[in-house]
mmCIF file of C-alpha atoms in Angstrom:
data_model
loop_
_atom_site.group_PDB
_atom_site.id
_atom_site.type_symbol
_atom_site.label_atom_id
_atom_site.label_comp_id
_atom_site.label_asym_id
_atom_site.label_seq_id
_atom_site.Cartn_x
_atom_site.Cartn_y
_atom_site.Cartn_z
ATOM 1 C CA MET A 1043 -6.684 -16.892 13.263
ATOM 2 C CA ILE A 1044 -8.122 -13.639 11.986
ATOM 3 C CA LEU A 1045 -6.500 -12.445 8.765
ATOM 4 C CA ILE A 1046 -5.600 -8.976 8.101
ATOM 5 C CA ARG A 1047 -7.209 -7.636 4.778
ATOM 6 C CA ALA A 1048 -5.182 -5.761 2.266
ATOM 7 C CA ILE A 1049 -5.324 -4.189 -1.108
ATOM 8 C CA ILE A 1050 -2.049 -3.614 -3.356
ATOM 9 C CA ILE A 1051 -1.895 -0.638 -5.636
ATOM 10 C CA ASP A 1052 0.931 -1.104 -8.149
ATOM 11 C CA ASP A 1053 1.174 -0.710 -12.091
ATOM 12 C CA GLU A 1054 3.608 -3.411 -12.097
ATOM 13 C CA THR A 1055 1.227 -6.337 -11.992
ATOM 14 C CA ASP A 1056 3.771 -9.133 -11.998
ATOM 15 C CA SER A 1057 5.583 -7.716 -8.849
ATOM 16 C CA ALA A 1058 2.166 -7.034 -7.204
ATOM 17 C CA GLU A 1059 0.953 -10.642 -7.783
ATOM 18 C CA VAL A 1060 4.126 -12.066 -6.396
ATOM 19 C CA PHE A 1061 3.838 -9.648 -3.266
ATOM 20 C CA ALA A 1062 0.358 -10.754 -2.848
ATOM 21 C CA GLU A 1063 1.419 -14.365 -2.774
ATOM 22 C CA PHE A 1064 4.186 -13.667 -0.140
ATOM 23 C CA LEU A 1065 1.601 -11.702 1.896
ATOM 24 C CA LYS A 1066 -0.856 -14.667 1.705
ATOM 25 C CA ILE A 1067 1.950 -16.811 3.399
ATOM 26 C CA LYS A 1068 1.838 -14.451 6.123
ATOM 27 C CA ASN A 1069 -1.730 -14.847 6.734
ATOM 28 C CA ILE A 1070 -2.578 -11.569 4.988
ATOM 29 C CA ASP A 1071 -5.748 -11.764 2.672
ATOM 30 C CA VAL A 1072 -5.284 -9.717 -0.360
ATOM 31 C CA VAL A 1073 -8.777 -8.880 -1.321
ATOM 32 C CA GLY A 1074 -7.926 -6.863 -4.535
ATOM 33 C CA LEU A 1075 -5.040 -5.619 -6.877
ATOM 34 C CA ALA A 1076 -5.277 -2.118 -8.572
ATOM 35 C CA LYS A 1077 -2.938 -0.860 -11.369
ATOM 36 C CA ASN A 1078 -3.408 2.870 -10.511
ATOM 37 C CA GLY A 1079 -4.489 5.238 -7.777
ATOM 38 C CA LEU A 1080 -8.065 5.510 -8.912
ATOM 39 C CA GLU A 1081 -8.586 1.768 -9.130
ATOM 40 C CA GLY A 1082 -7.051 1.720 -5.653
ATOM 41 C CA VAL A 1083 -9.471 4.202 -4.238
ATOM 42 C CA ASN A 1084 -12.331 2.303 -5.725
ATOM 43 C CA LEU A 1085 -11.029 -1.071 -4.271
ATOM 44 C CA TYR A 1086 -10.642 0.849 -0.729
ATOM 45 C CA ARG A 1087 -14.270 1.831 -0.900
ATOM 46 C CA GLU A 1088 -15.372 -1.525 -1.864
ATOM 47 C CA HIS A 1089 -13.330 -3.680 0.690
ATOM 48 C CA ALA A 1090 -12.525 -1.265 3.387
ATOM 49 C CA PRO A 1091 -9.225 -3.225 4.026
ATOM 50 C CA ASP A 1092 -7.088 -3.065 7.127
ATOM 51 C CA VAL A 1093 -4.065 -1.907 5.063
ATOM 52 C CA VAL A 1094 -3.208 -0.571 1.614
ATOM 53 C CA PHE A 1095 0.200 -1.304 0.093
ATOM 54 C CA SER A 1096 0.806 1.362 -2.669
ATOM 55 C CA ASP A 1097 3.475 2.367 -5.207
ATOM 56 C CA LEU A 1098 3.938 5.927 -5.662
ATOM 57 C CA VAL A 1099 4.912 6.324 -9.470
ATOM 58 C CA MET A 1100 2.043 4.998 -11.629
ATOM 59 C CA PRO A 1101 0.609 6.479 -15.042
ATOM 60 C CA LYS A 1102 -2.705 8.493 -14.781
ATOM 61 C CA TYR A 1103 -3.525 8.249 -10.967
ATOM 62 C CA ASP A 1104 -0.390 7.893 -8.838
ATOM 63 C CA GLY A 1105 0.127 6.599 -5.287
ATOM 64 C CA PHE A 1106 -0.191 10.331 -4.010
ATOM 65 C CA TYR A 1107 -3.760 10.610 -5.516
ATOM 66 C CA ALA A 1108 -4.681 7.206 -3.822
ATOM 67 C CA LEU A 1109 -3.339 8.270 -0.457
ATOM 68 C CA THR A 1110 -4.924 11.614 -0.497
ATOM 69 C CA GLU A 1111 -8.250 10.124 -1.456
ATOM 70 C CA ILE A 1112 -8.090 7.111 0.787
ATOM 71 C CA LYS A 1113 -7.190 9.408 3.810
ATOM 72 C CA LYS A 1114 -10.462 11.367 2.990
ATOM 73 C CA ILE A 1115 -12.464 8.299 3.312
ATOM 74 C CA ASN A 1116 -10.691 7.125 6.452
ATOM 75 C CA PRO A 1117 -8.162 9.398 8.113
ATOM 76 C CA ASP A 1118 -6.795 6.477 10.018
ATOM 77 C CA ALA A 1119 -6.188 4.113 7.163
ATOM 78 C CA ASN A 1120 -3.161 2.251 7.163
ATOM 79 C CA VAL A 1121 -1.148 2.924 4.127
ATOM 80 C CA ILE A 1122 2.263 1.319 3.557
ATOM 81 C CA ILE A 1123 4.281 2.672 0.363
ATOM 82 C CA ILE A 1124 6.369 0.417 -1.514
ATOM 83 C CA THR A 1125 8.151 2.252 -4.319
ATOM 84 C CA ALA A 1126 11.465 2.022 -6.395
ATOM 85 C CA TYR A 1127 11.832 5.776 -6.980
ATOM 86 C CA TYR A 1128 11.875 7.843 -3.963
ATOM 87 C CA THR A 1129 13.102 11.433 -3.772
ATOM 88 C CA ASP A 1130 13.472 14.096 -1.148
ATOM 89 C CA ILE A 1131 10.749 15.884 -2.878
ATOM 90 C CA MET A 1132 8.421 12.904 -2.356
ATOM 91 C CA LYS A 1133 9.687 12.454 1.198
ATOM 92 C CA LYS A 1134 8.501 15.825 1.969
ATOM 93 C CA GLN A 1135 5.147 15.422 0.378
ATOM 94 C CA LEU A 1136 4.740 12.222 2.411
ATOM 95 C CA ASP A 1137 5.804 13.603 5.741
ATOM 96 C CA ASN A 1138 2.264 15.067 6.676
ATOM 97 C CA MET A 1139 0.330 12.436 4.910
ATOM 98 C CA GLY A 1140 0.026 9.957 7.855
ATOM 99 C CA ILE A 1141 1.558 7.002 6.120
ATOM 100 C CA THR A 1142 2.179 3.804 8.188
ATOM 101 C CA GLY A 1143 5.468 3.012 6.489
ATOM 102 C CA ILE A 1144 7.635 3.225 3.462
ATOM 103 C CA PHE A 1145 9.908 0.734 1.786
ATOM 104 C CA GLN A 1146 12.133 1.043 -1.132
ATOM 105 C CA LYS A 1147 12.242 -1.683 -3.918
ATOM 106 C CA PRO A 1148 13.836 -4.149 -3.418
ATOM 107 C CA TYR A 1149 12.318 -4.675 0.017
ATOM 108 C CA SER A 1150 12.154 -7.371 2.482
ATOM 109 C CA VAL A 1151 8.614 -8.990 2.710
ATOM 110 C CA THR A 1152 9.418 -9.957 6.372
ATOM 111 C CA GLU A 1153 10.411 -6.431 7.441
ATOM 112 C CA VAL A 1154 7.090 -5.247 5.673
ATOM 113 C CA THR A 1155 5.008 -7.747 7.502
ATOM 114 C CA ASN A 1156 6.927 -7.084 10.833
ATOM 115 C CA LEU A 1157 6.012 -3.464 10.591
ATOM 116 C CA LEU A 1158 2.263 -4.262 9.631
ATOM 117 C CA PHE A 1159 1.809 -6.617 12.604
ATOM 118 C CA LYS A 1160 3.179 -4.086 14.960
ATOM 119 C CA LYS A 1161 0.751 -1.464 13.541
ATOM 120 C CA ILE A 1162 -2.248 -3.757 13.409
ATOM 121 C CA LYS A 1163 -3.323 -6.001 16.114
ATOM 122 C CA ALA A 1164 -5.022 -9.049 14.325
#
């Protein structure tokens, strides 16, 4: 079975590591973890993953930075936002950015992976 390759961008390292373990159980190969948007963009360039999971609110370079820069590299990139803090203003900002999906913490790993497998044929 071909694995989907993913990166996770989240400043909450513990939750990112736990999420990565759940994804591995679902046959998703997590090729890198980033603590901010800039690290995430660098990981995207390095690995060209099938999907990016990104938080929005992070110090220095946030998820909006990562999303904008990744979409410059690949306008068709699959980016799934996973965030605890989500406002109407953020929703408006994301509306035209071509995200694959958004989940608020706490989230269901099953729902996230179901969306992923619908969007990406692996």
